[in-house]
Short mmCIF file of N, CA and C in Angstrom, two decimals:
data_model
loop_
_atom_site.label_atom_id
_atom_site.label_comp_id
_atom_site.label_asym_id
_atom_site.label_seq_id
_atom_site.Cartn_x
_atom_site.Cartn_y
_atom_site.Cartn_z
N MET A 314 83.16 27.57 57.18
CA MET A 314 83.59 27.63 58.89
C MET A 314 82.95 26.33 59.43
N ALA A 315 82.67 26.34 60.51
CA ALA A 315 82.96 25.62 61.51
C ALA A 315 80.88 25.68 61.72
N SER A 316 80.46 25.01 61.72
CA SER A 316 78.94 24.02 62.26
C SER A 316 78.39 23.37 63.52
N ALA A 317 77.84 24.05 64.14
CA ALA A 317 77.30 23.07 65.31
C ALA A 317 76.23 22.90 65.45
N ILE A 318 75.29 22.43 66.38
CA ILE A 318 74.03 21.67 66.84
C ILE A 318 74.56 21.05 68.00
N LEU A 319 73.46 22.42 68.28
CA LEU A 319 73.44 22.47 70.04
C LEU A 319 72.22 21.93 70.85
N ASP A 320 71.97 20.68 71.67
CA ASP A 320 70.24 21.04 71.67
C ASP A 320 70.76 21.15 73.70
N ILE A 321 69.41 21.02 74.20
CA ILE A 321 69.81 21.48 76.30
C ILE A 321 68.22 21.29 76.47
N GLN A 322 68.02 20.49 77.09
CA GLN A 322 67.43 20.24 78.22
C GLN A 322 66.94 20.83 79.32
N CYS A 323 66.14 22.23 79.82
CA CYS A 323 66.27 21.80 81.28
C CYS A 323 64.78 21.43 82.18
N ILE A 324 65.18 22.40 83.00
CA ILE A 324 64.19 22.24 84.79
C ILE A 324 63.35 23.69 84.70
N LEU A 325 62.88 23.57 84.88
CA LEU A 325 61.88 25.30 86.42
C LEU A 325 62.55 24.63 87.21
N ASP A 326 63.14 25.95 87.69
CA ASP A 326 63.13 26.91 89.19
C ASP A 326 61.77 26.86 90.04
N ALA A 327 61.89 27.01 91.33
CA ALA A 327 61.43 27.95 92.22
C ALA A 327 60.40 28.63 91.73
N ASN A 328 61.98 29.85 91.41
CA ASN A 328 61.74 30.87 90.42
C ASN A 328 60.95 31.54 89.21
N PHE A 329 61.52 29.94 88.94
CA PHE A 329 60.36 29.68 87.96
C PHE A 329 61.59 30.14 86.04
N LYS A 330 62.96 30.09 86.35
CA LYS A 330 63.78 29.94 86.53
C LYS A 330 64.10 29.29 85.53
N TYR A 331 64.67 28.50 84.48
CA TYR A 331 65.21 27.46 83.27
C TYR A 331 66.81 27.00 83.91
N LEU A 332 67.00 26.14 84.58
CA LEU A 332 68.44 25.64 84.50
C LEU A 332 68.65 24.43 83.74
N ILE A 333 69.56 24.48 83.18
CA ILE A 333 69.76 22.76 81.88
C ILE A 333 70.15 22.05 82.93
N LYS A 334 69.20 20.92 82.54
CA LYS A 334 69.50 19.83 83.02
C LYS A 334 70.68 18.71 82.26
N GLU A 335 70.67 19.24 80.68
CA GLU A 335 71.69 18.23 79.98
C GLU A 335 71.79 18.57 78.90
N MET A 336 73.15 18.33 78.07
CA MET A 336 73.54 19.18 77.37
C MET A 336 73.69 18.95 76.07
N SER A 337 73.63 19.03 74.73
CA SER A 337 74.75 17.68 73.73
C SER A 337 75.13 18.82 72.37
N ILE A 338 75.96 18.54 71.74
CA ILE A 338 76.75 19.86 70.05
C ILE A 338 76.87 18.17 70.00
N VAL A 339 76.71 19.05 68.44
CA VAL A 339 78.06 18.20 67.11
C VAL A 339 77.87 18.81 66.61
N ASP A 340 78.99 18.88 65.47
CA ASP A 340 79.73 18.79 64.70
C ASP A 340 78.46 18.67 63.78
N VAL A 341 78.26 19.19 62.24
CA VAL A 341 77.17 19.46 61.43
C VAL A 341 77.63 18.94 60.44
N HIS A 342 79.07 18.46 59.93
CA HIS A 342 79.64 18.05 59.30
C HIS A 342 80.54 16.09 59.24
N SER A 343 80.10 16.12 60.93
CA SER A 343 81.15 14.67 61.08
C SER A 343 80.34 14.43 61.81
N ARG A 344 80.59 13.64 62.64
CA ARG A 344 80.15 13.66 63.86
C ARG A 344 80.78 13.18 65.70
N ALA A 345 81.70 14.67 65.40
CA ALA A 345 82.24 14.84 66.15
C ALA A 345 81.21 16.05 67.39
N SER A 346 81.01 15.02 68.40
CA SER A 346 79.28 15.24 69.48
C SER A 346 80.01 15.95 70.74
N GLN A 347 79.85 16.11 71.94
CA GLN A 347 80.49 16.45 73.40
C GLN A 347 78.61 16.06 74.09
N HIS A 348 79.24 15.90 74.89
CA HIS A 348 77.07 15.61 76.04
C HIS A 348 77.63 15.68 77.15
N TRP A 349 76.17 16.26 78.14
CA TRP A 349 76.31 16.65 79.26
C TRP A 349 75.30 16.84 79.69
N ILE A 350 75.69 15.78 81.30
CA ILE A 350 74.36 15.81 82.32
C ILE A 350 74.89 16.62 83.20
N PHE A 351 73.50 17.37 83.74
CA PHE A 351 73.86 18.35 85.10
C PHE A 351 72.85 18.16 85.84
N LYS A 352 73.37 18.44 87.41
CA LYS A 352 72.50 17.91 88.51
C LYS A 352 72.84 19.54 89.65
N HIS A 353 70.81 19.20 90.13
CA HIS A 353 70.73 20.57 90.32
C HIS A 353 70.36 20.77 91.88
N THR A 354 70.54 21.68 92.21
CA THR A 354 69.85 22.02 94.05
C THR A 354 68.51 21.28 94.39
N GLN A 355 67.52 21.24 92.91
CA GLN A 355 66.61 20.35 92.88
C GLN A 355 66.10 19.48 93.57
N THR A 356 67.26 18.29 92.39
CA THR A 356 67.45 17.16 92.78
C THR A 356 68.06 16.70 94.10
N PRO A 357 67.75 14.87 94.30
CA PRO A 357 68.25 15.17 95.62
C PRO A 357 69.72 14.46 95.46
N TYR A 358 70.88 14.69 96.47
CA TYR A 358 72.37 14.95 95.79
C TYR A 358 72.83 13.99 96.32
N THR A 359 73.37 12.98 96.34
CA THR A 359 74.10 12.51 96.92
C THR A 359 75.57 12.47 97.00
N ILE A 360 76.32 11.86 97.70
CA ILE A 360 77.94 12.54 97.77
C ILE A 360 78.15 11.86 96.91
N LYS A 361 78.35 11.16 95.66
CA LYS A 361 78.89 10.60 94.85
C LYS A 361 78.92 11.53 93.49
N SER A 362 77.81 11.80 93.66
CA SER A 362 77.00 13.20 92.47
C SER A 362 77.93 13.91 92.72
N LYS A 363 77.92 14.59 94.46
CA LYS A 363 77.57 16.36 94.14
C LYS A 363 79.68 16.06 94.02
N ALA A 364 79.97 14.74 94.27
CA ALA A 364 81.68 14.96 93.88
C ALA A 364 82.05 14.72 92.37
N VAL A 365 80.79 14.03 92.02
CA VAL A 365 81.15 14.02 90.12
C VAL A 365 80.70 14.99 89.57
N ASN A 366 80.21 15.78 89.54
CA ASN A 366 79.79 17.38 89.62
C ASN A 366 80.53 18.18 89.97
N MET A 367 80.78 18.76 90.70
CA MET A 367 82.41 19.16 91.86
C MET A 367 83.69 19.25 90.69
N TRP A 368 83.89 17.60 89.75
CA TRP A 368 84.89 17.37 89.12
C TRP A 368 84.68 17.30 88.15
N LEU A 369 83.74 17.39 87.59
CA LEU A 369 83.04 17.99 86.67
C LEU A 369 83.84 19.38 85.65
N PHE A 370 83.33 20.57 87.24
CA PHE A 370 83.03 21.68 86.78
C PHE A 370 84.25 22.24 87.12
N ARG A 371 84.83 21.64 88.13
CA ARG A 371 86.52 22.52 88.39
C ARG A 371 87.63 21.75 87.13
N ASN A 372 87.12 20.33 86.69
CA ASN A 372 88.09 20.13 85.77
C ASN A 372 87.59 19.90 84.20
N TYR A 373 86.29 20.12 84.11
CA TYR A 373 85.87 19.64 82.40
C TYR A 373 85.00 21.37 81.66
N HIS A 374 83.65 20.85 81.88
CA HIS A 374 83.48 21.98 81.05
C HIS A 374 82.99 23.52 81.52
N GLN A 375 83.10 23.79 83.03
CA GLN A 375 83.19 24.68 84.46
C GLN A 375 81.69 25.21 84.07
N LEU A 376 80.50 24.31 82.91
CA LEU A 376 79.63 25.05 83.35
C LEU A 376 78.66 25.88 84.72
N SER A 377 77.96 26.26 85.69
CA SER A 377 77.94 26.25 87.04
C SER A 377 76.66 25.53 86.69
N ILE A 378 75.97 24.86 88.06
CA ILE A 378 75.07 24.18 87.43
C ILE A 378 73.76 24.48 87.92
N ASP A 379 74.23 26.23 88.10
CA ASP A 379 72.66 27.63 87.61
C ASP A 379 72.35 28.08 86.56
N CYS A 380 73.77 27.86 85.55
CA CYS A 380 73.67 28.22 84.21
C CYS A 380 71.85 27.64 83.83
N GLY A 381 71.61 28.87 83.83
CA GLY A 381 70.20 27.99 82.41
C GLY A 381 70.18 28.17 81.93
N ASP A 382 68.34 28.52 80.74
CA ASP A 382 68.72 28.43 79.47
C ASP A 382 68.59 30.25 78.72
N GLU A 383 68.32 30.79 79.09
CA GLU A 383 68.33 32.58 79.29
C GLU A 383 69.33 32.67 78.35
N GLU A 384 70.67 31.91 79.38
CA GLU A 384 72.16 32.68 79.21
C GLU A 384 72.87 30.94 77.90
N LYS A 385 71.86 30.70 77.17
CA LYS A 385 73.27 29.16 76.40
C LYS A 385 74.12 30.19 76.13
N ARG A 386 72.35 31.35 74.86
CA ARG A 386 73.32 32.07 73.65
C ARG A 386 75.28 32.71 74.04
N ARG A 387 74.99 33.94 75.46
CA ARG A 387 76.18 34.24 75.88
C ARG A 387 77.71 33.77 76.32
N ILE A 388 76.41 32.17 76.78
CA ILE A 388 77.34 31.31 76.95
C ILE A 388 78.53 30.30 75.73
N ILE A 389 77.93 30.06 74.77
CA ILE A 389 78.27 29.73 73.43
C ILE A 389 79.26 30.60 72.62
N GLN A 390 78.39 32.37 72.71
CA GLN A 390 79.03 33.55 71.78
C GLN A 390 80.53 33.27 73.29
N ASP A 391 80.80 33.20 74.27
CA ASP A 391 81.72 33.61 75.43
C ASP A 391 82.79 32.48 74.83
N PHE A 392 82.84 31.19 74.73
CA PHE A 392 83.46 30.47 74.29
C PHE A 392 83.91 30.64 73.02
N ILE A 393 82.82 31.14 71.71
CA ILE A 393 82.85 30.58 70.78
C ILE A 393 82.76 32.47 70.03
N PRO A 394 84.00 33.37 70.35
CA PRO A 394 83.07 34.34 69.61
C PRO A 394 82.72 35.33 68.56
N GLU A 395 82.85 34.51 67.65
CA GLU A 395 82.50 34.58 66.37
C GLU A 395 81.56 33.57 66.03
N VAL A 396 80.78 33.31 66.79
CA VAL A 396 79.15 32.63 66.45
C VAL A 396 78.36 32.70 66.03
N ASN A 397 77.12 32.60 65.45
CA ASN A 397 76.32 33.28 64.42
C ASN A 397 75.11 31.58 65.65
N VAL A 398 74.02 32.53 66.21
CA VAL A 398 73.58 31.29 67.41
C VAL A 398 72.07 31.51 65.87
N VAL A 399 71.98 30.07 65.79
CA VAL A 399 70.40 30.79 65.41
C VAL A 399 69.55 29.10 65.34
N ASP A 400 68.67 29.36 65.77
CA ASP A 400 67.68 28.90 66.64
C ASP A 400 66.39 27.35 65.41
N MET A 401 67.07 26.22 65.07
CA MET A 401 66.44 25.51 64.20
C MET A 401 65.67 26.34 64.30
N GLY A 402 64.39 25.59 65.50
CA GLY A 402 63.35 26.03 64.76
C GLY A 402 62.17 27.29 64.10
N ALA A 403 62.68 28.49 65.38
CA ALA A 403 61.89 29.82 64.99
C ALA A 403 62.36 30.21 63.27
N ASP A 404 64.44 30.03 63.56
CA ASP A 404 64.89 30.79 62.24
C ASP A 404 64.92 29.92 61.35
N LEU A 405 64.83 28.15 60.99
CA LEU A 405 65.00 27.48 60.60
C LEU A 405 63.57 26.79 60.12
N GLY A 406 63.20 26.91 60.78
CA GLY A 406 61.92 25.45 60.22
C GLY A 406 61.90 24.56 60.37
N CYS A 407 62.70 23.73 61.41
CA CYS A 407 62.78 22.56 61.93
C CYS A 407 61.56 22.70 62.57
N PRO A 408 60.96 21.30 62.33
CA PRO A 408 59.90 21.58 63.04
C PRO A 408 59.76 20.35 64.65
N ARG A 409 59.29 20.39 65.34
CA ARG A 409 58.92 19.68 66.86
C ARG A 409 59.30 19.30 66.46
N LEU A 410 59.96 17.98 67.35
CA LEU A 410 61.37 16.96 67.10
C LEU A 410 60.38 15.87 67.54
N ASN A 411 59.45 15.29 68.61
CA ASN A 411 57.78 15.26 68.19
C ASN A 411 57.19 14.98 66.41
N GLN A 412 57.60 15.88 65.43
CA GLN A 412 56.90 15.84 64.11
C GLN A 412 58.33 15.01 63.69
N LEU A 413 59.52 15.91 64.47
CA LEU A 413 61.47 15.43 63.60
C LEU A 413 61.23 13.44 62.69
N TYR A 414 61.32 12.79 63.98
CA TYR A 414 61.36 11.04 64.43
C TYR A 414 59.60 11.65 63.52
N ARG A 415 59.05 10.80 62.90
CA ARG A 415 58.29 11.51 61.84
C ARG A 415 57.30 11.64 60.54
N GLN A 416 58.74 12.28 60.15
CA GLN A 416 59.48 13.29 59.22
C GLN A 416 59.14 11.47 57.61
N SER A 417 59.23 11.78 56.47
CA SER A 417 58.61 10.77 55.95
C SER A 417 60.39 9.64 55.70
N ASP A 418 61.05 10.28 56.13
CA ASP A 418 63.20 9.92 55.55
C ASP A 418 62.84 8.94 57.17
N TYR A 419 62.21 9.63 57.92
CA TYR A 419 62.79 8.69 58.49
C TYR A 419 62.10 7.04 59.35
N VAL A 420 60.51 7.53 58.13
CA VAL A 420 59.38 6.51 59.37
C VAL A 420 59.23 5.31 57.88
N ASN A 421 58.58 4.70 58.30
CA ASN A 421 58.44 3.59 56.88
C ASN A 421 56.26 3.12 57.22
N ASN A 422 55.79 3.94 56.82
CA ASN A 422 54.09 3.70 56.44
C ASN A 422 53.63 2.48 57.34
N ASN A 423 54.77 2.18 56.98
CA ASN A 423 54.56 0.05 56.88
C ASN A 423 54.66 -0.33 58.36
N ASN A 424 55.72 -0.33 59.79
CA ASN A 424 56.25 -0.40 60.00
C ASN A 424 55.49 0.79 60.86
N PHE A 425 54.44 -0.52 62.38
CA PHE A 425 53.59 0.13 63.25
C PHE A 425 55.34 0.58 64.65
N ASN A 426 56.37 0.17 64.29
CA ASN A 426 57.50 -0.13 64.96
C ASN A 426 58.27 1.10 64.55
N CYS A 427 58.15 1.48 63.44
CA CYS A 427 59.09 2.69 62.97
C CYS A 427 60.03 4.52 63.75
N MET A 428 58.18 4.36 63.90
CA MET A 428 58.99 5.54 65.86
C MET A 428 59.63 4.86 67.03
N LYS A 429 59.68 3.85 67.12
CA LYS A 429 60.42 3.46 68.42
C LYS A 429 61.85 3.31 67.22
N ASN A 430 62.27 2.56 66.39
CA ASN A 430 63.21 2.18 65.71
C ASN A 430 63.20 3.42 65.26
N CYS A 431 63.17 4.04 64.53
CA CYS A 431 63.47 5.06 64.23
C CYS A 431 64.53 6.15 65.34
N LYS A 432 63.55 6.22 66.03
CA LYS A 432 64.86 6.49 67.79
C LYS A 432 66.33 5.78 68.16
N LEU A 433 66.55 4.59 67.70
CA LEU A 433 67.15 3.82 68.27
C LEU A 433 68.27 3.84 66.77
N LEU A 434 67.72 4.47 65.89
CA LEU A 434 68.46 5.22 64.88
C LEU A 434 70.14 5.79 65.24
N PHE A 435 69.61 6.53 66.28
CA PHE A 435 71.30 7.51 66.53
C PHE A 435 71.54 7.55 67.83
N PRO A 436 72.43 7.49 68.21
CA PRO A 436 73.56 6.93 69.91
C PRO A 436 71.82 8.52 71.06
N CYS A 437 72.82 6.95 71.72
CA CYS A 437 71.84 8.01 72.54
C CYS A 437 72.59 7.80 74.67
N CYS A 438 72.81 8.67 75.32
CA CYS A 438 73.85 8.59 76.18
C CYS A 438 73.50 6.90 76.79
N ILE A 439 74.14 7.12 77.70
CA ILE A 439 74.27 5.67 78.73
C ILE A 439 73.47 5.58 79.71
N TYR A 440 73.06 7.27 80.40
CA TYR A 440 71.55 6.90 81.07
C TYR A 440 70.82 6.45 80.68
N HIS A 441 70.65 7.14 79.52
CA HIS A 441 69.28 7.92 79.19
C HIS A 441 68.42 5.94 77.74
N MET A 442 70.01 4.85 77.97
CA MET A 442 69.85 3.55 77.15
C MET A 442 68.45 2.69 77.61
N ASP A 443 68.20 2.46 79.03
CA ASP A 443 67.33 1.68 79.02
C ASP A 443 65.25 2.71 79.20
N LEU A 444 65.80 3.70 78.42
CA LEU A 444 64.17 5.06 78.67
C LEU A 444 64.31 5.31 77.89
N ASP A 445 63.58 6.25 77.33
CA ASP A 445 63.32 6.98 75.69
C ASP A 445 64.41 7.80 75.06
N HIS A 446 64.37 7.05 74.70
CA HIS A 446 65.74 7.19 74.23
C HIS A 446 65.19 8.54 73.25
N SER A 447 64.34 9.85 72.78
CA SER A 447 63.40 11.31 72.54
C SER A 447 64.17 11.78 73.57
N GLN A 448 64.03 11.55 74.63
CA GLN A 448 64.65 11.92 75.39
C GLN A 448 65.90 12.04 76.09
N CYS A 449 66.31 12.18 75.35
CA CYS A 449 67.77 12.85 75.49
C CYS A 449 68.67 13.07 74.06
N THR A 450 69.60 14.32 74.74
CA THR A 450 69.79 15.36 73.97
C THR A 450 71.11 14.79 73.11
N TYR A 451 71.19 13.49 73.05
CA TYR A 451 72.36 13.56 72.60
C TYR A 451 71.40 12.31 71.66
N ASN A 452 70.97 12.16 71.41
CA ASN A 452 70.67 11.17 70.37
C ASN A 452 69.04 12.25 69.84
N ARG A 453 69.66 13.92 69.69
CA ARG A 453 68.04 14.45 69.17
C ARG A 453 69.46 15.48 68.39
N ILE A 454 70.35 15.39 69.06
CA ILE A 454 71.64 15.82 68.02
C ILE A 454 71.29 15.42 67.25
N PHE A 455 71.91 13.94 67.29
CA PHE A 455 71.78 13.51 64.84
C PHE A 455 70.60 13.95 64.21
N ALA A 456 69.23 13.61 65.93
CA ALA A 456 67.85 13.76 64.32
C ALA A 456 68.13 15.07 63.81
N LEU A 457 68.53 16.20 65.05
CA LEU A 457 68.16 17.87 63.93
C LEU A 457 69.87 17.35 63.16
N GLN A 458 70.34 17.40 63.56
CA GLN A 458 71.54 17.45 62.18
C GLN A 458 71.37 16.69 60.70
N ARG A 459 70.68 15.28 60.61
CA ARG A 459 70.55 15.00 59.81
C ARG A 459 69.14 15.34 59.03
N TRP A 460 69.00 16.75 59.91
CA TRP A 460 67.09 16.64 59.52
C TRP A 460 68.17 18.40 58.71
N PHE A 461 69.24 18.88 59.60
CA PHE A 461 70.12 19.97 58.79
C PHE A 461 71.17 20.13 57.92
N ILE A 462 71.35 18.74 57.91
CA ILE A 462 71.64 18.39 56.39
C ILE A 462 70.51 18.03 54.63
N ASN A 463 69.68 17.46 55.35
CA ASN A 463 68.41 17.07 54.30
C ASN A 463 68.41 18.46 53.93
N ASN A 464 68.68 18.86 54.05
CA ASN A 464 66.76 20.09 54.25
C ASN A 464 67.78 21.86 54.62
N ALA A 465 69.03 22.46 54.66
CA ALA A 465 69.80 23.83 54.73
C ALA A 465 69.67 24.09 53.42
#
């Protein structure tokens, strides 16, 4: 049976509905992965970003910009009907991401820069290259993958 880890980052719209802003998925037993960034009506559109988002919607992932966090299980199960969706935090006891980077197999207590370096151990998307890597879902799925392999 194949297993994958999915991480979603959302924003809240004016009606307090969660809208997916960024999403990444990685196979548990390999480095096969995919990453998406969504642009919503709450953020300013440029002609270029609108064209890119429409192209992605039509030709690639076909996930609407109105797709919210509450639809994630349904979306996954529509694409993969046999899937069993497990919440790593609630169902498996995975620590919060800020705690995950602090775990002993990630952190050398003698190195004060290790928190930053640990986040850099895993890849991140081009958008987050010059920002905090721990905010990137692509970076987090590999941290979650490592935790899952070591603790499942």
